[in-house]
Amino acid sequence: MSEITPQEPAPLSESEIVAARRAKLKRFRDELGFEPYGNRQDGLLSCAQARACFCEAAHSTFDASSRAAKAAKVAGTEAAAVVDTRTRAKIAGRVVQHRDMGKLVFLSLRDATGDIQISVSKAAVKENEWELAKATDYGDILLAEGPVGRTQKGEVCIWAEGVDLGAKSLAPAPEKWHGITDPELRYRRRYVDMYANPETAKVFAMRARIVSRIRRYMDDRGFLEVETPVLQSIAGGAAARPFTTHHNALDMPLFMRIAPELYLKRCLVGGMRKVYEINRNFRNEGIDRSHNPEFTAMEVYEAFGDYGTMMVLIESLIHELAVSMVAERTDAGLRAEADGPMLPWGEMNINYAAPFVRVKYEDLFRRGVGVEMRDFAAVRAKARACGLHHEAKLDDWLVVNELFEELAEPLLDPCRPTFVTDYPSAVSPLTRPSRTDPVLCERWDIFIGGMEIGPAYTELNDPDIQLSKFTEQMKGADDEESTFRTLDEDFIDALRVGMPPAGGVGIGIDRLVMLLTDSASIRDVILFPLLRTVAPRDGEASHGAQENKAQSEKSAMQKHEGGAHA
RNA sequence: GAUUGCGUAGCUCAGUCGGUAGAGCAGCGGCCUUUUAAGCCGCGGGUCCUGGGUUCAAGUCCCAGCGCAAUCACCA
C-alpha cells in the first residue's frame, strides 16, 4: 500500500486547475520541504475548542502591552517586556477562505466542529511556512499553531507562529460561497458536500446523537441489543422484494434481509425477555423521498408485552428525542413551548407533546368515508361513487383499506404524531386478532408529518395459526412474489418450542431523523444514498474506474469458479 | 415503471426571436500587514449531458438515449 511511489500520472484530460495543484504539490515538497500527505500530529484542538480558548482579558493585556512597547520603541525609551498570556492552540483544518493582504494572509480553516480564522504574518513564521500560507489552495488541509487572539474587527483568530501541511488537495474546490447545490453532485461526492456545506455535516452529527440516544433509552429500560443475520436463506418478516446474492463456497443462493423480525422472535423463544436491533434492511423496490433501497430501522420485542406496551415505549422515546432536539437546535431558535416540544419540518411545525393523538382505524374510517366499515354494501357503493373502478375485483376488506387510505388517512393532522390503532385483521394477515373483537387485530401505526414511521403488533405466537396464515398468504402471492416467499419452517419450529406472548414494534430510523433534523428527503439523512452508476466518458477513464472494472471482472471470475466447483 | 422539469467553464449561474459562448467565484501573473464572499490591474479556461434530425446556420427547434429531481405507481 505504502509502496506506491509518488509520480505525476497527469492524464491528458486533466484540467489546468488540477495541473496547477499538482505543480504546487511538487513545489511544497521539493522546494519548501513539506510532506504533502502529512504525518501524525499530537495535541490538536478542534476548531471549536480553539475558539473557546479565546480570553478577552489576555487579549487586551497583550494588546496594550505590545502597543506600549511599540510606542516606547518609537520614542526611543526603555519599555517593559510585552506581556502575552493568551492561550496557545494547535489546530488542523481544511482551507475554506484565503485572503491574501500582501505580507499578511488570513485563512479560515474548517473541521467538523466549525471554522476558525488564522492569520499568517510574513514576520512571524519561517520563510517556507510563509510561502506555504501564500500559495495554499482552497481544500488543502493545513495545521497552524499560535496564540488565540482577536483581529481589529473582533474575529477570534490564531496568530500563527507555525504552519504545516496536513494534506494537499488536488481536486478543484467548489464555489466558496454557494458550496455545491446540485443534489446529484452532493450525493455522489458526499465527501465534498460535507465540508463545503456545513449544514450537511451537522445533519449527520445530529443523526449520530439521535441513534446514540435511542440506544441509551433502550439500554436503560433493560432491552438487550442483538445482531441477527443480514444474509438469509429465506427473507421473511415483511412483504417486500429482497435483493438476491450468492455464497460461493456453499454454492447457496442468499437474500439480503428485508426485516430481522423472525430472528428477533427466535431470541424471545430462546429466553431473551426484551430485545432490539438497530438494523439495516434491504428492499428491492422504488426510490423516492422517503424510500432508499437500504434503510435503517429499529425493531423491538418485549415478552409479555403487547401493542399497548409498545405504544407507551415509542411515544415516550419519540417525545424524549424531540425534547432533546429542541434543546440541541438552539441555532434554529427552537424552544420548549408550554404545550410541548415543537420542531419544524418543511412548512410544518410539528408538536411532539405527549400523549400523541390516538385514533381507532374504525373511527377514522367512519369520519373519512362516511359509512361503517363493516357494512360492505355501503362500502362498495361508496367505492363506486368514488370511482374506484376495479372495486368489483377486490375482496371486501381490500376495498375498505383502499377507501381508508384514500379518504381517512388524509384526515390525520401531520403536525401531531398520531397512532392509528386496531386495524382490521383482514388487512394485517400475520397479526394476532383482538381478544375482544376478532374482526380487528392488535396493531397500530404511527404517522408523523404525513409519513408512516412504523407499525407495532401484539405478536402472533400460536405456531398453528402462524403456519396456516403463512400458507394462506403464499397462496395469494402472484408469481413474482412467490419466487421470493418461502415458508420458514424453522421459524414455525421455533414457535412450537414456545414463544411467550409479546409486543413488537418497528421504527423507521431514517424517517425519524428526517423529522428531527428538518430534512426533506431520506437521501439527506443517508450519507451515501444509492444512485445509478454512470458510465465514465472517453478520456475520463480514471484509475478508480479501471480498478472497479478489474474488480468486477475478478468477482465474475470467482463466481464462475464457484459454479464450476459445485 | 409513468408523467413533468432540469443538465452551459472546476463551482454557482446568465444566455432574448435560431445568427461568432457570457458573468461571479476558483485558476495563472502582478500589487497590497487587520481581511470577513477582501480589493485593484492583467491573462488563460467550453464534448453547451450523449447521439441523430430540421436548417444557409442549433446551447436554443424536433426525435431517441443517459443522469438527477418532483409527482404518481410499487412498497413499510
XYZ file of C-alpha atoms (C1' of nucleotides) in Angstrom:
642
model
C 0.000 0.000 0.000
C 2.664 2.481 1.031
C 4.899 1.321 -1.773
C 3.120 3.379 -4.371
C 5.745 5.859 -5.462
C 4.550 9.403 -5.887
C 4.534 10.397 -9.514
C 2.641 12.610 -11.900
C 0.335 10.397 -13.958
C -1.135 13.591 -15.428
C -3.835 12.252 -17.739
C -4.219 14.313 -20.897
C -7.708 15.399 -19.949
C -6.616 16.884 -16.653
C -7.838 20.403 -16.227
C -5.453 23.266 -15.777
C -6.747 23.684 -12.232
C -5.658 20.195 -11.302
C -2.360 20.661 -13.118
C -1.723 23.816 -11.099
C -2.442 21.949 -7.892
C -0.065 19.160 -8.847
C 2.616 21.732 -9.576
C 2.068 23.203 -6.124
C 2.244 19.806 -4.505
C 5.619 19.303 -6.142
C 6.768 22.756 -5.068
C 5.621 22.265 -1.461
C 7.560 19.020 -1.295
C 10.668 19.772 -3.343
C 11.242 23.467 -2.700
C 9.573 24.119 0.627
C 10.248 20.803 2.316
C 6.695 19.919 3.365
C 5.311 16.399 3.309
C 2.212 16.843 1.109
C 0.394 13.985 2.811
C 1.330 14.868 6.348
C 2.290 12.983 9.436
C 0.935 12.163 12.858
C 0.080 15.190 14.965
C -0.498 15.147 18.684
C -2.142 17.751 20.839
C -4.509 19.088 18.207
C -7.544 21.035 19.288
C -10.710 21.160 17.254
C -11.616 24.478 15.696
C -14.431 24.865 18.212
C -12.083 24.127 21.117
C -9.562 26.618 19.780
C -12.210 29.305 19.515
C -13.217 28.591 23.079
C -9.611 29.309 24.138
C -10.058 32.998 23.407
C -9.776 35.140 26.517
C -10.740 38.808 26.345
C -8.554 39.788 29.309
C -5.450 38.091 27.937
C -6.127 39.658 24.567
C -6.415 43.200 25.873
C -3.410 42.826 28.181
C -1.328 41.669 25.251
C -2.738 44.360 23.018
C -1.970 47.148 25.488
C 1.495 45.948 26.355
C 2.558 45.424 22.771
C 1.276 48.870 21.862
C 3.228 50.348 24.771
C 6.344 48.535 23.628
C 5.903 49.866 20.121
C 5.386 53.409 21.367
C 8.466 53.131 23.556
C 10.478 51.958 20.612
C 9.347 54.918 18.538
C 10.154 57.281 21.400
C 13.481 55.545 21.929
C 12.745 54.927 25.604
C 13.087 51.776 27.698
C 9.900 49.674 27.584
C 8.584 46.892 29.790
C 8.548 43.425 28.172
C 5.390 42.513 26.244
C 3.000 40.503 28.409
C 1.411 37.629 26.495
C -0.863 35.349 28.491
C -3.006 34.333 25.527
C -3.716 30.599 25.296
C -1.916 28.838 22.506
C -3.666 26.368 20.261
C -2.651 23.951 17.540
C -5.333 23.082 15.035
C -5.855 21.365 11.711
C -8.498 22.138 9.149
C -9.422 22.491 5.537
C -8.783 25.853 3.903
C -12.177 27.397 3.137
C -11.159 31.059 2.910
C -7.894 32.554 1.722
C -7.471 36.321 1.890
C -4.035 37.478 0.877
C -3.222 41.019 2.074
C 0.349 41.101 0.850
C 2.572 40.375 3.811
C -0.322 39.117 5.876
C -2.616 36.242 4.949
C -5.932 35.416 6.569
C -7.138 31.850 6.250
C -10.269 30.171 7.522
C -9.771 26.563 8.445
C -12.702 24.222 8.854
C -13.137 20.935 10.657
C -16.275 19.067 11.672
C -16.766 21.401 14.639
C -16.706 24.626 12.657
C -14.368 27.259 11.290
C -11.601 29.293 12.828
C -9.620 32.089 11.277
C -5.853 32.045 11.340
C -3.562 34.849 10.342
C -0.099 34.254 8.966
C 2.279 37.197 9.031
C 5.464 37.140 6.967
C 7.333 38.367 10.006
C 6.017 35.695 12.362
C 6.764 32.444 10.552
C 9.624 30.713 8.762
C 10.217 31.501 5.110
C 8.883 28.150 3.833
C 5.808 28.413 6.079
C 5.127 31.859 4.705
C 5.361 30.581 1.155
C 3.018 27.730 2.038
C 0.423 30.087 3.503
C 0.652 32.353 0.441
C 0.251 29.535 -2.066
C -2.145 27.177 -0.313
C -5.295 26.249 -2.241
C -8.921 26.020 -1.167
C -9.414 22.493 0.076
C -5.881 21.916 1.352
C -5.629 20.689 4.925
C -3.347 22.935 6.964
C -2.036 22.900 10.517
C -1.465 26.078 12.452
C -0.136 26.821 15.888
C -0.096 30.060 17.837
C -1.814 32.263 20.406
C -5.575 32.676 20.193
C -6.396 36.359 19.915
C -8.676 38.662 18.045
C -8.499 40.888 14.997
C -9.345 44.589 14.843
C -12.783 43.600 13.598
C -13.299 41.354 16.602
C -12.915 37.980 14.918
C -11.281 35.278 17.019
C -8.052 34.407 15.250
C -4.988 32.266 15.756
C -1.916 34.395 15.110
C 0.132 31.639 13.571
C 3.682 31.132 14.673
C 3.905 27.837 12.851
C 2.155 26.460 9.781
C 2.353 22.970 8.336
C 0.737 20.984 5.561
C -1.730 18.279 6.587
C -2.737 17.138 3.104
C -2.570 18.686 -0.332
C -5.860 18.664 -2.167
C -5.670 18.029 -5.901
C -9.359 18.451 -6.605
C -10.839 21.741 -7.826
C -12.738 23.242 -4.905
C -16.442 24.052 -5.033
C -17.630 27.631 -5.056
C -16.588 29.088 -1.738
C -19.824 30.917 -1.086
C -22.556 28.714 -2.585
C -20.820 25.394 -1.955
C -22.313 22.662 -4.114
C -26.057 22.750 -4.573
C -26.692 20.162 -7.272
C -28.219 17.251 -5.336
C -26.649 14.707 -7.621
C -23.174 16.098 -7.003
C -23.838 16.332 -3.289
C -24.767 12.643 -3.075
C -22.106 11.366 -5.442
C -19.327 13.417 -3.858
C -20.594 13.497 -0.298
C -17.058 13.977 0.967
C -17.038 17.366 -0.743
C -20.591 18.200 0.297
C -19.688 17.534 3.931
C -17.011 20.189 4.097
C -18.422 22.609 1.551
C -21.871 22.686 3.171
C -21.511 22.626 6.956
C -25.263 22.002 7.217
C -24.710 18.547 5.753
C -22.097 17.605 8.318
C -24.396 18.933 11.014
C -27.284 16.698 9.983
C -25.090 13.617 10.228
C -23.724 14.679 13.592
C -27.330 15.056 14.772
C -28.186 11.660 13.329
C -25.354 10.080 15.293
C -26.584 11.660 18.523
C -30.179 10.612 17.845
C -29.169 6.991 17.275
C -26.994 7.066 20.346
C -29.868 8.440 22.444
C -32.162 5.716 21.116
C -29.634 3.091 22.200
C -29.281 4.621 25.627
C -33.064 4.819 26.003
C -33.463 1.156 25.131
C -30.499 0.007 27.206
C -31.745 1.957 30.235
C -35.025 0.070 30.021
C -33.337 -3.292 30.075
C -33.504 -4.104 26.374
C -30.665 -6.178 25.008
C -29.210 -5.109 21.689
C -28.615 -8.050 19.389
C -27.374 -8.550 15.854
C -29.117 -11.015 13.577
C -28.269 -12.183 10.060
C -28.307 -9.830 7.120
C -27.664 -12.730 4.762
C -30.645 -15.019 4.981
C -31.587 -18.099 3.031
C -35.252 -17.142 3.466
C -36.062 -13.431 3.539
C -39.042 -13.148 5.854
C -40.659 -10.775 8.282
C -42.148 -8.349 5.774
C -43.877 -8.236 2.419
C -41.157 -6.854 0.171
C -38.910 -7.954 -2.648
C -35.466 -8.887 -1.455
C -32.094 -8.495 -3.142
C -30.580 -11.797 -4.108
C -26.976 -12.843 -3.759
C -24.927 -15.985 -3.677
C -22.437 -17.678 -1.406
C -19.622 -19.221 -3.435
C -18.139 -21.787 -1.060
C -21.537 -23.130 -0.068
C -22.890 -22.568 -3.583
C -26.036 -21.312 -1.955
C -28.449 -18.610 -3.042
C -28.943 -15.981 -0.351
C -31.153 -12.971 0.240
C -30.345 -9.700 1.909
C -32.772 -9.362 4.776
C -35.964 -7.369 4.372
C -36.539 -7.443 8.158
C -34.942 -9.008 11.238
C -38.312 -9.906 12.735
C -38.230 -13.689 12.535
C -34.771 -13.859 14.118
C -35.641 -11.473 16.924
C -38.647 -13.630 17.728
C -36.348 -16.645 17.871
C -34.442 -14.683 20.523
C -37.655 -14.473 22.567
C -38.101 -18.199 22.207
C -34.537 -18.618 23.443
C -35.394 -16.737 26.595
C -34.465 -13.108 25.984
C -37.221 -11.027 27.521
C -36.526 -7.679 25.859
C -34.514 -7.370 22.666
C -33.923 -4.787 19.995
C -31.866 -4.407 16.895
C -30.954 -1.273 15.010
C -30.922 -2.909 11.666
C -30.153 -2.178 8.048
C -32.834 -3.624 5.779
C -32.720 -4.037 2.034
C -35.760 -3.887 -0.156
C -35.656 -4.168 -3.895
C -38.221 -1.506 -4.651
C -38.752 2.018 -5.854
C -36.834 5.025 -4.615
C -38.431 8.290 -3.563
C -38.233 10.978 -0.931
C -38.951 8.538 1.864
C -37.576 5.274 0.442
C -33.977 4.168 -0.027
C -33.235 0.563 -1.030
C -31.213 0.143 2.150
C -32.599 1.786 5.219
C -32.206 1.673 8.956
C -34.976 0.589 11.279
C -35.215 -0.388 14.885
C -37.181 -3.462 15.785
C -38.101 -4.126 19.392
C -39.700 -7.160 21.031
C -40.813 -7.449 24.620
C -42.008 -10.737 26.061
C -45.254 -10.480 27.998
C -45.883 -7.087 26.474
C -48.392 -6.220 23.771
C -49.060 -3.432 21.300
C -50.044 -1.159 24.178
C -46.692 -1.721 25.880
C -45.021 -0.733 22.642
C -47.134 2.387 22.339
C -46.003 3.683 25.712
C -42.393 2.831 24.900
C -42.321 4.532 21.493
C -44.383 7.541 22.476
C -42.030 8.364 25.272
C -38.951 7.658 23.120
C -40.043 9.998 20.337
C -41.138 12.618 22.808
C -37.764 12.476 24.546
C -35.916 12.701 21.245
C -37.954 15.752 20.295
C -37.228 17.392 23.635
C -33.510 16.805 23.214
C -33.587 18.146 19.652
C -35.323 21.312 20.796
C -32.592 21.732 23.388
C -29.859 20.979 20.869
C -31.032 23.045 17.933
C -30.897 26.396 19.658
C -29.483 27.774 16.394
C -32.889 27.300 14.797
C -34.449 29.418 17.525
C -36.286 26.449 18.974
C -37.565 26.329 22.466
C -39.797 24.152 24.543
C -43.294 25.534 24.173
C -45.673 25.339 27.076
C -47.760 22.811 25.182
C -44.877 20.589 24.130
C -41.719 20.459 22.041
C -42.199 21.911 18.569
C -39.924 21.049 15.653
C -40.196 22.498 12.167
C -40.380 20.107 9.236
C -40.512 21.931 5.940
C -43.577 24.129 6.015
C -44.970 22.300 9.019
C -44.402 22.841 12.682
C -44.793 19.515 14.411
C -45.879 19.382 18.026
C -44.457 16.374 19.835
C -46.401 16.925 23.053
C -47.255 13.655 24.755
C -49.663 11.970 24.770
C -49.772 11.701 20.993
C -53.105 11.565 19.219
C -54.738 8.139 19.234
C -57.461 7.176 16.813
C -59.064 3.839 16.092
C -58.972 2.695 12.482
C -62.706 2.120 12.501
C -63.471 5.598 13.858
C -61.158 7.291 11.378
C -62.785 5.281 8.605
C -66.241 6.419 9.658
C -65.129 10.050 9.749
C -63.308 9.967 6.419
C -65.515 7.675 4.371
C -68.879 8.371 5.945
C -70.061 4.793 6.212
C -69.487 1.916 8.613
C -66.515 -0.180 7.520
C -68.322 -3.412 8.398
C -71.249 -2.517 6.142
C -69.744 -3.897 2.939
C -72.708 -2.959 0.772
C -72.359 0.667 1.814
C -68.574 0.442 1.471
C -68.824 -0.869 -2.083
C -71.389 1.744 -3.006
C -69.090 4.425 -1.688
C -66.145 2.917 -3.580
C -68.052 3.013 -6.837
C -69.157 6.569 -6.123
C -65.519 7.496 -5.658
C -64.557 5.980 -8.976
C -62.665 3.037 -7.564
C -63.232 1.163 -10.818
C -61.535 -2.153 -10.033
C -63.647 -2.373 -6.857
C -65.561 -5.414 -8.075
C -62.404 -7.494 -8.292
C -61.318 -6.745 -4.751
C -62.044 -8.537 -1.540
C -64.357 -6.616 0.818
C -61.607 -5.694 3.221
C -59.258 -4.570 0.471
C -61.940 -2.143 -0.654
C -62.198 -0.948 2.936
C -58.467 -0.410 3.071
C -58.344 1.427 -0.262
C -61.049 3.801 0.896
C -59.288 4.214 4.209
C -56.045 5.230 2.533
C -57.828 7.466 0.072
C -60.295 9.230 2.349
C -59.452 8.596 6.001
C -55.661 8.872 6.199
C -55.706 12.429 4.823
C -57.669 13.441 7.930
C -54.642 12.793 10.120
C -53.062 16.009 11.346
C -49.484 15.801 10.023
C -48.387 18.246 12.717
C -49.359 15.882 15.517
C -47.798 12.419 15.891
C -50.737 10.039 15.652
C -51.283 6.392 16.492
C -53.858 4.703 14.289
C -54.938 1.604 16.212
C -56.884 -1.615 15.832
C -56.633 -2.352 12.126
C -58.959 -4.927 10.582
C -57.469 -8.402 10.869
C -58.084 -8.960 7.208
C -55.613 -6.275 6.144
C -52.870 -7.435 8.524
C -52.838 -11.163 7.919
C -49.937 -12.034 10.181
C -51.190 -10.172 13.218
C -52.874 -11.547 16.283
C -56.623 -10.872 16.339
C -58.034 -8.741 19.109
C -59.093 -10.530 22.261
C -62.392 -8.638 22.377
C -63.266 -8.272 18.674
C -61.766 -10.777 16.250
C -62.604 -8.575 13.246
C -59.858 -6.295 14.499
C -56.264 -7.001 15.327
C -53.900 -5.602 17.875
C -51.842 -3.348 15.689
C -51.055 0.319 15.476
C -49.196 2.508 13.036
C -47.632 5.796 13.959
C -47.822 8.675 11.480
C -45.851 11.898 11.748
C -45.684 14.644 9.137
C -47.746 12.535 6.762
C -45.186 9.726 6.835
C -45.613 6.308 8.310
C -42.901 5.868 10.886
C -43.670 2.328 11.906
C -46.127 -0.381 12.914
C -46.466 -2.303 16.148
C -48.228 -5.528 16.940
C -49.259 -7.886 19.622
C -47.267 -10.707 18.108
C -48.762 -13.937 16.907
C -47.205 -16.794 18.870
C -49.534 -19.711 18.148
C -47.499 -21.893 15.755
C -50.543 -23.498 14.169
C -52.262 -20.197 13.377
C -48.955 -18.746 12.187
C -48.407 -21.704 9.870
C -51.865 -21.518 8.367
C -51.599 -17.751 7.872
C -48.215 -18.117 6.171
C -49.603 -20.800 3.901
C -52.648 -18.708 3.099
C -50.506 -15.674 2.371
C -48.321 -17.630 -0.027
C -51.327 -18.869 -1.921
C -52.354 -15.271 -2.545
C -48.927 -14.256 -3.808
C -48.526 -13.647 -7.501
C -45.859 -15.477 -9.475
C -43.202 -12.878 -8.986
C -43.832 -12.593 -5.266
C -43.918 -16.312 -4.747
C -40.405 -16.608 -6.168
C -39.178 -14.875 -3.036
C -41.597 -16.239 -0.493
C -40.609 -19.462 1.083
C -42.171 -20.887 4.174
C -39.713 -20.506 7.040
C -40.271 -23.868 8.651
C -37.538 -23.344 11.183
C -39.395 -20.298 12.426
C -42.553 -22.348 12.876
C -40.438 -24.910 14.725
C -39.220 -22.138 16.975
C -42.789 -21.112 17.753
C -43.573 -24.741 18.540
C -40.828 -24.647 21.164
C -42.934 -21.883 22.676
C -42.675 -18.125 22.333
C -44.019 -16.039 25.166
C -46.742 -13.556 24.282
C -45.052 -10.372 23.157
C -45.361 -6.890 21.808
C -43.200 -5.849 18.870
C -42.559 -2.627 17.006
C -40.553 -1.414 14.033
C -39.493 2.200 13.688
C -38.008 3.774 10.577
C -34.925 5.487 11.878
C -34.150 7.404 8.691
C -37.619 8.902 8.589
C -37.454 9.777 12.252
C -34.121 11.511 11.641
C -35.662 13.376 8.692
C -38.350 14.726 11.008
C -35.996 15.613 13.824
C -33.424 17.328 11.579
C -35.887 19.059 9.247
C -34.660 17.128 6.197
C -36.938 16.887 3.173
C -35.526 13.710 1.671
C -34.322 10.410 3.069
C -31.199 10.939 0.952
C -30.359 13.923 3.113
C -30.043 11.715 6.181
C -28.240 8.805 4.498
C -24.553 9.526 3.967
C -24.182 7.639 0.713
C -27.613 7.052 -0.844
C -27.843 4.639 -3.737
C -27.505 6.301 -7.140
C -27.356 4.843 -10.572
C -23.795 4.299 -11.733
C -22.869 6.497 -14.607
C -20.505 5.262 -17.315
C -17.235 7.201 -17.447
C -16.843 9.184 -20.612
C -13.970 8.558 -23.017
C -10.749 10.088 -21.823
C -12.104 10.139 -18.305
C -11.287 6.515 -17.672
C -9.763 7.233 -14.319
C -7.774 4.988 -12.084
C -10.827 4.274 -9.986
C -12.973 3.285 -12.920
C -10.354 0.893 -14.188
C -9.971 -0.576 -10.745
C -13.707 -1.104 -10.489
C -13.762 -2.778 -13.822
C -10.906 -5.065 -12.823
C -12.681 -5.851 -9.599
C -15.959 -6.747 -11.175
C -14.178 -8.918 -13.709
C -12.406 -10.649 -10.867
C -15.587 -11.272 -8.931
C -17.283 -12.508 -12.055
C -14.466 -14.994 -12.397
C -14.791 -16.049 -8.790
C -18.464 -16.580 -9.260
C -17.721 -18.639 -12.291
C -15.204 -20.731 -10.396
C -17.664 -21.180 -7.564
C -20.139 -22.586 -10.015
C -17.534 -24.844 -11.590
C -16.555 -26.345 -8.262
C -20.084 -27.294 -7.434
C -42.271 1.581 -14.472
C -45.267 6.526 -15.989
C -45.526 11.901 -16.340
C -43.260 16.666 -15.856
C -38.920 19.656 -15.147
C -33.682 20.254 -15.268
C -28.478 19.134 -17.495
C -23.918 25.507 -20.355
C -16.224 26.568 -17.652
C -13.741 23.115 -11.584
C -18.220 25.508 -8.712
C -22.745 28.934 -8.695
C -25.465 30.670 -12.641
C -26.969 34.093 -17.258
C -27.659 33.160 -22.485
C -33.538 37.408 -25.772
C -36.648 35.770 -31.896
C -32.209 30.094 -34.277
C -27.106 34.239 -36.217
C -19.141 34.310 -33.655
C -20.218 31.185 -25.871
C -21.057 35.089 -21.034
C -20.531 36.706 -15.579
C -19.000 35.902 -10.489
C -16.066 32.674 -7.688
C -11.952 29.286 -8.388
C -7.045 29.101 -11.514
C -2.430 31.718 -13.555
C 0.846 36.577 -13.387
C 1.339 41.373 -10.664
C 0.196 44.976 -6.165
C -1.251 45.171 -1.034
C 0.371 43.720 7.122
C -6.227 43.585 10.186
C -9.395 40.912 5.916
C -14.722 38.724 6.685
C -17.795 36.190 -0.322
C -11.322 41.439 0.977
C -9.816 44.865 -3.005
C -7.185 46.610 -7.626
C -4.626 45.538 -12.736
C -3.828 41.749 -16.460
C -4.334 36.552 -18.590
C -5.959 31.626 -19.632
C -10.111 28.215 -19.315
C -16.099 25.146 -23.070
C -17.655 17.492 -25.828
C -23.338 23.793 -24.087
C -25.134 15.563 -20.945
C -24.787 11.851 -25.442
C -26.386 10.526 -30.462
C -29.348 11.617 -34.550
C -32.599 15.146 -37.344
C -34.563 20.058 -39.336
C -31.962 24.497 -41.152
C -27.594 28.510 -45.020
C -26.899 28.467 -39.586
C -28.715 24.810 -33.339
C -26.685 25.936 -26.395
C -31.594 27.454 -28.417
C -36.302 23.762 -32.528
C -37.611 18.123 -33.221
C -36.598 12.719 -32.041
C -34.094 8.978 -29.207
C -30.954 7.805 -25.155
C -28.331 8.773 -20.272
C -28.347 11.099 -15.334
C -30.777 13.866 -11.455
C -35.240 15.973 -9.167
C -40.517 16.254 -8.215
C -45.240 13.735 -8.571
C -47.522 9.015 -9.219
C -47.207 3.617 -9.204
C -44.773 -0.471 -6.495
C -43.611 -0.817 -1.331
C -43.469 -0.226 5.121
